[in-house]
């Protein structure tokens, strides 16, 4: 393994924590005898192009410093390769780090763990989801064969809240999405879905949301797919059925504990391939918009070599 390590940094992650977190992570790697090269792009496409060039050039590992969005971007470069990924989780949600047992908002510890894993060859192979839209078109960030994700692909009520929040200029921060949720509740209705699991028959159902989990949580600890494991070769597919506003408001707080799965309106399936179809619904994966349904997701076993 080459001694040069690529530090992939989002300086704005966690309201500026990304820039500060890169320093102790780099120090831990240098103290372990590695040379460190930092990659920071002008924007997401530029950053990804630079990272892909580093991977092609034979970097020994990529260490993503930031939140779930930065990890998601790094996956597009390292998934399916022999280059391992380390994570210094200092973003807002950090669901990927939580799902894989990595330190959260402790950059010095995360840097030391990555350095020790590199020195000891301690690598965990985990699954990733690979998404194609509308029959296989790429999304402009991933390649033409699809985009990779590590945590949860969501669609339905939660993605409509994201859509509305992303269109709002004010207020800023989490409060914007609280207001977006209130607005979506006012217009709430279940959506007609067509769901295909593996090679089974199409399931036609009214659903509030459908989440396809490689990891267990999204949105900073909302355990929508609470029992999902990132190394079992299968997705956990959580379907919240045709509940009304009152039921949704009652069930929603239980998502943080994962106890919503026992509600009679919630069904969980396990599958290696999932296709979702519904009109007027955007799919999000790792918190990033993928585009409108239909989408297909495949669980790819061992697609990522994770430093842990």
PDB file of C-alpha atoms in Angstrom:
ATOM      1  CA  UNK A   1       0.000   0.000   0.000  1.00  0.00           C
ATOM      2  CA  UNK A   2       1.296   3.430  -0.901  1.00  0.00           C
ATOM      3  CA  UNK A   3       2.130   5.675   2.053  1.00  0.00           C
ATOM      4  CA  UNK A   4       0.267   8.657   0.569  1.00  0.00           C
ATOM      5  CA  UNK A   5      -3.225   9.122   1.952  1.00  0.00           C
ATOM      6  CA  UNK A   6      -5.881  11.422   0.485  1.00  0.00           C
ATOM      7  CA  UNK A   7      -7.757  13.613   2.939  1.00  0.00           C
ATOM      8  CA  UNK A   8     -11.077  14.526   1.288  1.00  0.00           C
ATOM      9  CA  UNK A   9     -12.342  17.612   3.090  1.00  0.00           C
ATOM     10  CA  UNK A  10     -15.597  19.548   3.194  1.00  0.00           C
ATOM     11  CA  UNK A  11     -14.560  22.752   5.014  1.00  0.00           C
ATOM     12  CA  UNK A  12     -18.181  23.827   5.567  1.00  0.00           C
ATOM     13  CA  UNK A  13     -19.402  20.578   7.178  1.00  0.00           C
ATOM     14  CA  UNK A  14     -21.004  20.982  10.607  1.00  0.00           C
ATOM     15  CA  UNK A  15     -20.966  24.795  10.374  1.00  0.00           C
ATOM     16  CA  UNK A  16     -17.205  24.929   9.875  1.00  0.00           C
ATOM     17  CA  UNK A  17     -16.166  21.875  11.899  1.00  0.00           C
ATOM     18  CA  UNK A  18     -14.862  20.228   8.718  1.00  0.00           C
ATOM     19  CA  UNK A  19     -11.952  22.633   8.304  1.00  0.00           C
ATOM     20  CA  UNK A  20     -10.893  22.290  11.952  1.00  0.00           C
ATOM     21  CA  UNK A  21     -11.356  18.509  11.969  1.00  0.00           C
ATOM     22  CA  UNK A  22      -8.955  17.999   9.083  1.00  0.00           C
ATOM     23  CA  UNK A  23      -5.992  19.149  11.187  1.00  0.00           C
ATOM     24  CA  UNK A  24      -6.055  16.503  13.958  1.00  0.00           C
ATOM     25  CA  UNK A  25      -6.931  13.812  11.412  1.00  0.00           C
ATOM     26  CA  UNK A  26      -3.939  14.771   9.262  1.00  0.00           C
ATOM     27  CA  UNK A  27      -1.678  14.890  12.328  1.00  0.00           C
ATOM     28  CA  UNK A  28      -2.709  11.375  13.385  1.00  0.00           C
ATOM     29  CA  UNK A  29      -1.951  10.016   9.917  1.00  0.00           C
ATOM     30  CA  UNK A  30       1.426  11.784   9.706  1.00  0.00           C
ATOM     31  CA  UNK A  31       2.378  10.589  13.186  1.00  0.00           C
ATOM     32  CA  UNK A  32       1.725   7.043  11.939  1.00  0.00           C
ATOM     33  CA  UNK A  33       4.197   7.573   9.085  1.00  0.00           C
ATOM     34  CA  UNK A  34       1.851   8.421   6.225  1.00  0.00           C
ATOM     35  CA  UNK A  35       2.121  11.388   3.910  1.00  0.00           C
ATOM     36  CA  UNK A  36      -1.154  13.283   3.501  1.00  0.00           C
ATOM     37  CA  UNK A  37      -2.531  15.045   0.467  1.00  0.00           C
ATOM     38  CA  UNK A  38      -5.656  17.159   0.902  1.00  0.00           C
ATOM     39  CA  UNK A  39      -8.349  17.367  -1.772  1.00  0.00           C
ATOM     40  CA  UNK A  40     -10.859  20.235  -1.607  1.00  0.00           C
ATOM     41  CA  UNK A  41     -12.965  21.033  -4.672  1.00  0.00           C
ATOM     42  CA  UNK A  42     -14.543  24.288  -5.803  1.00  0.00           C
ATOM     43  CA  UNK A  43     -17.898  22.455  -5.794  1.00  0.00           C
ATOM     44  CA  UNK A  44     -19.145  18.870  -5.611  1.00  0.00           C
ATOM     45  CA  UNK A  45     -18.425  17.882  -9.257  1.00  0.00           C
ATOM     46  CA  UNK A  46     -14.935  19.419  -9.069  1.00  0.00           C
ATOM     47  CA  UNK A  47     -14.207  17.704  -5.756  1.00  0.00           C
ATOM     48  CA  UNK A  48     -15.369  14.346  -7.124  1.00  0.00           C
ATOM     49  CA  UNK A  49     -13.265  14.726 -10.273  1.00  0.00           C
ATOM     50  CA  UNK A  50     -10.189  15.469  -8.156  1.00  0.00           C
ATOM     51  CA  UNK A  51     -10.869  12.521  -5.868  1.00  0.00           C
ATOM     52  CA  UNK A  52     -11.370  10.134  -8.765  1.00  0.00           C
ATOM     53  CA  UNK A  53      -8.018  11.260 -10.162  1.00  0.00           C
ATOM     54  CA  UNK A  54      -6.374  10.499  -6.800  1.00  0.00           C
ATOM     55  CA  UNK A  55      -7.971   7.024  -6.728  1.00  0.00           C
ATOM     56  CA  UNK A  56      -6.818   6.311 -10.274  1.00  0.00           C
ATOM     57  CA  UNK A  57      -3.357   7.549  -9.296  1.00  0.00           C
ATOM     58  CA  UNK A  58      -3.043   4.871  -6.626  1.00  0.00           C
ATOM     59  CA  UNK A  59      -3.694   6.628  -3.328  1.00  0.00           C
ATOM     60  CA  UNK A  60      -3.367   4.306  -0.334  1.00  0.00           C
ATOM     61  CA  UNK A  61      -6.703   5.347   1.157  1.00  0.00           C
ATOM     62  CA  UNK A  62      -9.302   8.097   1.173  1.00  0.00           C
ATOM     63  CA  UNK A  63     -10.302   9.733   4.450  1.00  0.00           C
ATOM     64  CA  UNK A  64     -13.568  11.684   4.101  1.00  0.00           C
ATOM     65  CA  UNK A  65     -13.801  14.609   6.535  1.00  0.00           C
ATOM     66  CA  UNK A  66     -17.314  16.021   6.821  1.00  0.00           C
ATOM     67  CA  UNK A  67     -20.864  14.746   7.020  1.00  0.00           C
ATOM     68  CA  UNK A  68     -22.953  12.175   5.199  1.00  0.00           C
ATOM     69  CA  UNK A  69     -22.907  14.261   2.024  1.00  0.00           C
ATOM     70  CA  UNK A  70     -19.104  14.108   1.930  1.00  0.00           C
ATOM     71  CA  UNK A  71     -19.130  10.373   2.574  1.00  0.00           C
ATOM     72  CA  UNK A  72     -21.686   9.945  -0.216  1.00  0.00           C
ATOM     73  CA  UNK A  73     -19.464  11.877  -2.611  1.00  0.00           C
ATOM     74  CA  UNK A  74     -16.441   9.785  -1.631  1.00  0.00           C
ATOM     75  CA  UNK A  75     -18.379   6.576  -2.282  1.00  0.00           C
ATOM     76  CA  UNK A  76     -18.783   7.553  -5.931  1.00  0.00           C
ATOM     77  CA  UNK A  77     -14.975   7.384  -6.275  1.00  0.00           C
ATOM     78  CA  UNK A  78     -13.980   4.417  -4.077  1.00  0.00           C
ATOM     79  CA  UNK A  79     -16.926   1.986  -4.302  1.00  0.00           C
ATOM     80  CA  UNK A  80     -16.000  -1.168  -6.146  1.00  0.00           C
ATOM     81  CA  UNK A  81     -12.266  -0.409  -5.949  1.00  0.00           C
ATOM     82  CA  UNK A  82      -9.532  -1.708  -3.657  1.00  0.00           C
ATOM     83  CA  UNK A  83      -8.977   1.761  -2.144  1.00  0.00           C
ATOM     84  CA  UNK A  84     -10.246   1.781   1.460  1.00  0.00           C
ATOM     85  CA  UNK A  85     -12.306   4.590   2.958  1.00  0.00           C
ATOM     86  CA  UNK A  86     -11.948   6.154   6.379  1.00  0.00           C
ATOM     87  CA  UNK A  87     -14.469   8.592   7.840  1.00  0.00           C
ATOM     88  CA  UNK A  88     -13.943  11.573  10.129  1.00  0.00           C
ATOM     89  CA  UNK A  89     -17.595  12.340  10.872  1.00  0.00           C
ATOM     90  CA  UNK A  90     -18.090  15.998  11.778  1.00  0.00           C
ATOM     91  CA  UNK A  91     -21.278  16.842   9.882  1.00  0.00           C
ATOM     92  CA  UNK A  92     -24.804  17.463  11.080  1.00  0.00           C
ATOM     93  CA  UNK A  93     -26.276  13.966  10.686  1.00  0.00           C
ATOM     94  CA  UNK A  94     -23.349  11.500  10.610  1.00  0.00           C
ATOM     95  CA  UNK A  95     -25.657   8.534  10.024  1.00  0.00           C
ATOM     96  CA  UNK A  96     -23.062   6.566   8.043  1.00  0.00           C
ATOM     97  CA  UNK A  97     -20.600   6.713  10.950  1.00  0.00           C
ATOM     98  CA  UNK A  98     -23.314   5.721  13.427  1.00  0.00           C
ATOM     99  CA  UNK A  99     -24.381   2.740  11.304  1.00  0.00           C
ATOM    100  CA  UNK A 100     -20.804   1.441  11.021  1.00  0.00           C
ATOM    101  CA  UNK A 101     -19.712   2.130  14.607  1.00  0.00           C
ATOM    102  CA  UNK A 102     -17.223   4.911  13.805  1.00  0.00           C
ATOM    103  CA  UNK A 103     -16.516   7.915  16.067  1.00  0.00           C
ATOM    104  CA  UNK A 104     -18.835  10.900  15.704  1.00  0.00           C
ATOM    105  CA  UNK A 105     -17.562  14.487  16.152  1.00  0.00           C
ATOM    106  CA  UNK A 106     -14.256  13.281  17.558  1.00  0.00           C
ATOM    107  CA  UNK A 107     -11.799  14.000  14.739  1.00  0.00           C
ATOM    108  CA  UNK A 108      -8.644  13.175  16.688  1.00  0.00           C
ATOM    109  CA  UNK A 109      -9.976   9.742  17.669  1.00  0.00           C
ATOM    110  CA  UNK A 110     -11.330   9.106  14.165  1.00  0.00           C
ATOM    111  CA  UNK A 111      -7.964  10.037  12.659  1.00  0.00           C
ATOM    112  CA  UNK A 112      -6.091   7.707  15.029  1.00  0.00           C
ATOM    113  CA  UNK A 113      -8.520   4.883  14.275  1.00  0.00           C
ATOM    114  CA  UNK A 114      -7.992   5.311  10.516  1.00  0.00           C
ATOM    115  CA  UNK A 115      -4.204   5.378  10.942  1.00  0.00           C
ATOM    116  CA  UNK A 116      -4.242   2.259  13.146  1.00  0.00           C
ATOM    117  CA  UNK A 117      -6.525   0.452  10.701  1.00  0.00           C
ATOM    118  CA  UNK A 118      -4.165   1.284   7.834  1.00  0.00           C
ATOM    119  CA  UNK A 119      -1.094   0.143   9.769  1.00  0.00           C
ATOM    120  CA  UNK A 120      -2.766  -3.084  10.863  1.00  0.00           C
ATOM    121  CA  UNK A 121      -4.619  -3.840   7.629  1.00  0.00           C
ATOM    122  CA  UNK A 122      -7.883  -3.677   9.575  1.00  0.00           C
ATOM    123  CA  UNK A 123     -10.493  -3.392   6.839  1.00  0.00           C
ATOM    124  CA  UNK A 124     -14.196  -4.249   7.008  1.00  0.00           C
ATOM    125  CA  UNK A 125     -16.031  -5.045   3.800  1.00  0.00           C
ATOM    126  CA  UNK A 126     -19.521  -3.566   3.844  1.00  0.00           C
ATOM    127  CA  UNK A 127     -22.418  -3.464   1.406  1.00  0.00           C
ATOM    128  CA  UNK A 128     -23.554  -0.432  -0.546  1.00  0.00           C
ATOM    129  CA  UNK A 129     -26.718   0.372  -2.428  1.00  0.00           C
ATOM    130  CA  UNK A 130     -26.464   1.151  -6.131  1.00  0.00           C
ATOM    131  CA  UNK A 131     -29.283   3.184  -7.641  1.00  0.00           C
ATOM    132  CA  UNK A 132     -30.371   3.608 -11.230  1.00  0.00           C
ATOM    133  CA  UNK A 133     -33.170   5.889 -12.372  1.00  0.00           C
ATOM    134  CA  UNK A 134     -35.664   5.445 -15.162  1.00  0.00           C
ATOM    135  CA  UNK A 135     -34.126   2.308 -16.612  1.00  0.00           C
ATOM    136  CA  UNK A 136     -30.475   2.866 -15.771  1.00  0.00           C
ATOM    137  CA  UNK A 137     -29.553   6.494 -16.499  1.00  0.00           C
ATOM    138  CA  UNK A 138     -26.849   7.982 -14.321  1.00  0.00           C
ATOM    139  CA  UNK A 139     -27.492  11.058 -12.195  1.00  0.00           C
ATOM    140  CA  UNK A 140     -24.575  13.309 -13.108  1.00  0.00           C
ATOM    141  CA  UNK A 141     -22.724  12.595  -9.860  1.00  0.00           C
ATOM    142  CA  UNK A 142     -22.393   8.839 -10.022  1.00  0.00           C
ATOM    143  CA  UNK A 143     -21.330   7.188 -13.272  1.00  0.00           C
ATOM    144  CA  UNK A 144     -23.615   5.954 -16.027  1.00  0.00           C
ATOM    145  CA  UNK A 145     -24.126   2.639 -14.201  1.00  0.00           C
ATOM    146  CA  UNK A 146     -25.733   4.300 -11.191  1.00  0.00           C
ATOM    147  CA  UNK A 147     -25.030   6.099  -7.930  1.00  0.00           C
ATOM    148  CA  UNK A 148     -23.818   4.517  -4.707  1.00  0.00           C
ATOM    149  CA  UNK A 149     -25.246   5.087  -1.232  1.00  0.00           C
ATOM    150  CA  UNK A 150     -24.382   3.830   2.229  1.00  0.00           C
ATOM    151  CA  UNK A 151     -27.316   4.628   4.515  1.00  0.00           C
ATOM    152  CA  UNK A 152     -30.954   5.047   3.413  1.00  0.00           C
ATOM    153  CA  UNK A 153     -32.807   5.759   0.191  1.00  0.00           C
ATOM    154  CA  UNK A 154     -36.049   7.527   1.083  1.00  0.00           C
ATOM    155  CA  UNK A 155     -39.162   8.518  -0.821  1.00  0.00           C
ATOM    156  CA  UNK A 156     -42.617   9.824   0.030  1.00  0.00           C
ATOM    157  CA  UNK A 157     -43.563  12.165   2.851  1.00  0.00           C
ATOM    158  CA  UNK A 158     -39.989  12.622   4.074  1.00  0.00           C
ATOM    159  CA  UNK A 159     -38.650  13.387   0.603  1.00  0.00           C
ATOM    160  CA  UNK A 160     -41.515  15.861   0.020  1.00  0.00           C
ATOM    161  CA  UNK A 161     -40.443  17.660   3.218  1.00  0.00           C
ATOM    162  CA  UNK A 162     -36.883  17.767   1.885  1.00  0.00           C
ATOM    163  CA  UNK A 163     -38.098  19.096  -1.464  1.00  0.00           C
ATOM    164  CA  UNK A 164     -40.062  21.887   0.196  1.00  0.00           C
ATOM    165  CA  UNK A 165     -37.267  22.741   2.627  1.00  0.00           C
ATOM    166  CA  UNK A 166     -34.718  22.925  -0.175  1.00  0.00           C
ATOM    167  CA  UNK A 167     -36.927  25.436  -2.017  1.00  0.00           C
ATOM    168  CA  UNK A 168     -37.215  27.702   1.047  1.00  0.00           C
ATOM    169  CA  UNK A 169     -34.646  30.484   1.367  1.00  0.00           C
ATOM    170  CA  UNK A 170     -35.685  31.443   4.894  1.00  0.00           C
ATOM    171  CA  UNK A 171     -35.406  30.575   7.702  1.00  0.00           C
ATOM    172  CA  UNK A 172     -31.999  28.875   7.772  1.00  0.00           C
ATOM    173  CA  UNK A 173     -31.007  25.727   9.626  1.00  0.00           C
ATOM    174  CA  UNK A 174     -33.137  22.919  10.992  1.00  0.00           C
ATOM    175  CA  UNK A 175     -36.124  25.233  11.646  1.00  0.00           C
ATOM    176  CA  UNK A 176     -36.623  25.506   7.889  1.00  0.00           C
ATOM    177  CA  UNK A 177     -37.361  21.775   7.688  1.00  0.00           C
ATOM    178  CA  UNK A 178     -39.656  21.946  10.719  1.00  0.00           C
ATOM    179  CA  UNK A 179     -41.720  24.543   8.858  1.00  0.00           C
ATOM    180  CA  UNK A 180     -41.580  22.460   5.695  1.00  0.00           C
ATOM    181  CA  UNK A 181     -42.938  19.466   7.629  1.00  0.00           C
ATOM    182  CA  UNK A 182     -45.847  21.518   8.974  1.00  0.00           C
ATOM    183  CA  UNK A 183     -46.663  22.714   5.458  1.00  0.00           C
ATOM    184  CA  UNK A 184     -46.521  19.171   4.044  1.00  0.00           C
ATOM    185  CA  UNK A 185     -48.734  17.872   6.848  1.00  0.00           C
ATOM    186  CA  UNK A 186     -51.368  20.431   5.890  1.00  0.00           C
ATOM    187  CA  UNK A 187     -51.489  18.979   2.370  1.00  0.00           C
ATOM    188  CA  UNK A 188     -50.734  15.407   3.400  1.00  0.00           C
ATOM    189  CA  UNK A 189     -52.113  12.379   1.611  1.00  0.00           C
ATOM    190  CA  UNK A 190     -50.741   8.851   1.050  1.00  0.00           C
ATOM    191  CA  UNK A 191     -49.171   8.151  -2.324  1.00  0.00           C
ATOM    192  CA  UNK A 192     -49.982   5.287  -4.705  1.00  0.00           C
ATOM    193  CA  UNK A 193     -46.816   3.160  -5.015  1.00  0.00           C
ATOM    194  CA  UNK A 194     -45.731   0.250  -7.150  1.00  0.00           C
ATOM    195  CA  UNK A 195     -43.027  -1.706  -5.304  1.00  0.00           C
ATOM    196  CA  UNK A 196     -41.067  -4.645  -6.711  1.00  0.00           C
ATOM    197  CA  UNK A 197     -38.898  -6.735  -4.364  1.00  0.00           C
ATOM    198  CA  UNK A 198     -36.253  -8.907  -6.036  1.00  0.00           C
ATOM    199  CA  UNK A 199     -38.015 -10.754  -8.880  1.00  0.00           C
ATOM    200  CA  UNK A 200     -41.377 -10.914  -7.139  1.00  0.00           C
ATOM    201  CA  UNK A 201     -44.711  -9.544  -8.298  1.00  0.00           C
ATOM    202  CA  UNK A 202     -45.441  -5.832  -8.252  1.00  0.00           C
ATOM    203  CA  UNK A 203     -46.977  -4.657  -4.969  1.00  0.00           C
ATOM    204  CA  UNK A 204     -49.504  -1.884  -5.521  1.00  0.00           C
ATOM    205  CA  UNK A 205     -50.197  -0.008  -2.312  1.00  0.00           C
ATOM    206  CA  UNK A 206     -50.992   3.354  -0.760  1.00  0.00           C
ATOM    207  CA  UNK A 207     -48.034   4.437   1.369  1.00  0.00           C
ATOM    208  CA  UNK A 208     -46.904   7.448   3.358  1.00  0.00           C
ATOM    209  CA  UNK A 209     -43.252   6.691   2.679  1.00  0.00           C
ATOM    210  CA  UNK A 210     -40.934   3.904   1.578  1.00  0.00           C
ATOM    211  CA  UNK A 211     -37.338   3.725   2.825  1.00  0.00           C
ATOM    212  CA  UNK A 212     -34.709   1.317   1.490  1.00  0.00           C
ATOM    213  CA  UNK A 213     -32.049   0.903   4.168  1.00  0.00           C
ATOM    214  CA  UNK A 214     -28.516  -0.355   3.807  1.00  0.00           C
ATOM    215  CA  UNK A 215     -27.886   1.430   7.108  1.00  0.00           C
ATOM    216  CA  UNK A 216     -30.369   1.909   9.912  1.00  0.00           C
ATOM    217  CA  UNK A 217     -30.874   5.690  10.126  1.00  0.00           C
ATOM    218  CA  UNK A 218     -31.135   8.988   8.303  1.00  0.00           C
ATOM    219  CA  UNK A 219     -31.708  12.609   9.264  1.00  0.00           C
ATOM    220  CA  UNK A 220     -29.269  12.519  12.192  1.00  0.00           C
ATOM    221  CA  UNK A 221     -30.443   9.429  14.059  1.00  0.00           C
ATOM    222  CA  UNK A 222     -33.963   8.712  12.795  1.00  0.00           C
ATOM    223  CA  UNK A 223     -33.941   4.901  12.852  1.00  0.00           C
ATOM    224  CA  UNK A 224     -36.329   4.414   9.943  1.00  0.00           C
ATOM    225  CA  UNK A 225     -34.792   0.998   9.082  1.00  0.00           C
ATOM    226  CA  UNK A 226     -33.808   0.193  12.662  1.00  0.00           C
ATOM    227  CA  UNK A 227     -32.747  -3.432  12.115  1.00  0.00           C
ATOM    228  CA  UNK A 228     -30.741  -2.890   8.911  1.00  0.00           C
ATOM    229  CA  UNK A 229     -27.168  -4.232   8.886  1.00  0.00           C
ATOM    230  CA  UNK A 230     -24.645  -2.865   6.363  1.00  0.00           C
ATOM    231  CA  UNK A 231     -22.927  -6.204   5.765  1.00  0.00           C
ATOM    232  CA  UNK A 232     -25.698  -8.803   5.372  1.00  0.00           C
ATOM    233  CA  UNK A 233     -26.229  -8.531   1.612  1.00  0.00           C
ATOM    234  CA  UNK A 234     -29.830  -7.315   1.924  1.00  0.00           C
ATOM    235  CA  UNK A 235     -31.788  -4.089   2.250  1.00  0.00           C
ATOM    236  CA  UNK A 236     -34.375  -3.527   4.951  1.00  0.00           C
ATOM    237  CA  UNK A 237     -37.373  -1.926   3.213  1.00  0.00           C
ATOM    238  CA  UNK A 238     -39.645   0.015   5.559  1.00  0.00           C
ATOM    239  CA  UNK A 239     -43.117   0.791   4.193  1.00  0.00           C
ATOM    240  CA  UNK A 240     -45.283   3.176   6.232  1.00  0.00           C
ATOM    241  CA  UNK A 241     -48.812   2.554   5.000  1.00  0.00           C
ATOM    242  CA  UNK A 242     -51.821   4.752   4.349  1.00  0.00           C
ATOM    243  CA  UNK A 243     -52.024   6.438   7.748  1.00  0.00           C
ATOM    244  CA  UNK A 244     -53.724   9.786   8.308  1.00  0.00           C
ATOM    245  CA  UNK A 245     -52.237  12.929   9.816  1.00  0.00           C
ATOM    246  CA  UNK A 246     -53.092  12.015  13.408  1.00  0.00           C
ATOM    247  CA  UNK A 247     -51.499   8.567  13.105  1.00  0.00           C
ATOM    248  CA  UNK A 248     -48.428   9.982  11.353  1.00  0.00           C
ATOM    249  CA  UNK A 249     -47.933  12.530  14.143  1.00  0.00           C
ATOM    250  CA  UNK A 250     -48.234   9.741  16.713  1.00  0.00           C
ATOM    251  CA  UNK A 251     -45.885   7.331  14.929  1.00  0.00           C
ATOM    252  CA  UNK A 252     -43.253   9.837  13.801  1.00  0.00           C
ATOM    253  CA  UNK A 253     -41.572  10.453  17.214  1.00  0.00           C
ATOM    254  CA  UNK A 254     -41.085   6.695  17.595  1.00  0.00           C
ATOM    255  CA  UNK A 255     -38.716   6.696  14.595  1.00  0.00           C
ATOM    256  CA  UNK A 256     -35.883   8.022  16.792  1.00  0.00           C
ATOM    257  CA  UNK A 257     -36.061   4.871  18.922  1.00  0.00           C
ATOM    258  CA  UNK A 258     -36.906   2.504  16.088  1.00  0.00           C
ATOM    259  CA  UNK A 259     -40.086   1.388  17.863  1.00  0.00           C
ATOM    260  CA  UNK A 260     -42.291   2.482  14.937  1.00  0.00           C
ATOM    261  CA  UNK A 261     -41.563  -0.869  13.282  1.00  0.00           C
ATOM    262  CA  UNK A 262     -44.113  -2.571  15.548  1.00  0.00           C
ATOM    263  CA  UNK A 263     -46.951  -0.247  14.476  1.00  0.00           C
ATOM    264  CA  UNK A 264     -49.665  -2.024  12.423  1.00  0.00           C
ATOM    265  CA  UNK A 265     -49.318   0.534   9.619  1.00  0.00           C
ATOM    266  CA  UNK A 266     -45.590  -0.268   9.208  1.00  0.00           C
ATOM    267  CA  UNK A 267     -44.308  -3.235   7.204  1.00  0.00           C
ATOM    268  CA  UNK A 268     -40.672  -4.316   6.795  1.00  0.00           C
ATOM    269  CA  UNK A 269     -39.398  -6.381   3.881  1.00  0.00           C
ATOM    270  CA  UNK A 270     -35.912  -7.693   3.133  1.00  0.00           C
ATOM    271  CA  UNK A 271     -34.630  -7.805  -0.416  1.00  0.00           C
ATOM    272  CA  UNK A 272     -31.473  -7.493  -2.490  1.00  0.00           C
ATOM    273  CA  UNK A 273     -33.182  -5.506  -5.264  1.00  0.00           C
ATOM    274  CA  UNK A 274     -35.968  -2.945  -4.977  1.00  0.00           C
ATOM    275  CA  UNK A 275     -37.827  -0.894  -7.587  1.00  0.00           C
ATOM    276  CA  UNK A 276     -40.020   2.018  -6.508  1.00  0.00           C
ATOM    277  CA  UNK A 277     -42.563   3.760  -8.736  1.00  0.00           C
ATOM    278  CA  UNK A 278     -44.784   6.694  -7.736  1.00  0.00           C
ATOM    279  CA  UNK A 279     -45.803   9.894  -9.494  1.00  0.00           C
ATOM    280  CA  UNK A 280     -44.506  13.236  -8.245  1.00  0.00           C
ATOM    281  CA  UNK A 281     -42.050  11.772  -5.688  1.00  0.00           C
ATOM    282  CA  UNK A 282     -38.325  12.538  -5.453  1.00  0.00           C
ATOM    283  CA  UNK A 283     -35.867   9.921  -4.198  1.00  0.00           C
ATOM    284  CA  UNK A 284     -33.100  10.915  -1.781  1.00  0.00           C
ATOM    285  CA  UNK A 285     -30.137   8.746  -0.780  1.00  0.00           C
ATOM    286  CA  UNK A 286     -27.641   9.637   1.978  1.00  0.00           C
ATOM    287  CA  UNK A 287     -29.613  12.886   2.214  1.00  0.00           C
ATOM    288  CA  UNK A 288     -28.809  13.854  -1.383  1.00  0.00           C
ATOM    289  CA  UNK A 289     -31.494  14.210  -4.101  1.00  0.00           C
ATOM    290  CA  UNK A 290     -31.372  11.548  -6.813  1.00  0.00           C
ATOM    291  CA  UNK A 291     -34.321  12.704  -8.900  1.00  0.00           C
ATOM    292  CA  UNK A 292     -37.898  11.571  -9.468  1.00  0.00           C
ATOM    293  CA  UNK A 293     -39.144   8.009  -9.178  1.00  0.00           C
ATOM    294  CA  UNK A 294     -39.017   5.426 -10.650  1.00  0.00           C
ATOM    295  CA  UNK A 295     -35.704   4.206  -9.232  1.00  0.00           C
ATOM    296  CA  UNK A 296     -34.174   0.790  -8.781  1.00  0.00           C
ATOM    297  CA  UNK A 297     -31.706  -0.044  -5.999  1.00  0.00           C
ATOM    298  CA  UNK A 298     -29.455  -3.085  -5.738  1.00  0.00           C
ATOM    299  CA  UNK A 299     -27.553  -4.134  -2.616  1.00  0.00           C
ATOM    300  CA  UNK A 300     -23.945  -4.852  -3.682  1.00  0.00           C
ATOM    301  CA  UNK A 301     -22.213  -7.027  -1.072  1.00  0.00           C
ATOM    302  CA  UNK A 302     -18.697  -5.971  -0.035  1.00  0.00           C
ATOM    303  CA  UNK A 303     -18.668  -2.963  -2.356  1.00  0.00           C
ATOM    304  CA  UNK A 304     -16.733  -0.815   0.144  1.00  0.00           C
ATOM    305  CA  UNK A 305     -13.510  -1.481   2.040  1.00  0.00           C
ATOM    306  CA  UNK A 306     -13.979   0.494   5.266  1.00  0.00           C
ATOM    307  CA  UNK A 307     -11.238   1.416   7.729  1.00  0.00           C
ATOM    308  CA  UNK A 308     -12.658   0.545  11.128  1.00  0.00           C
TER     309      UNK A 308
END
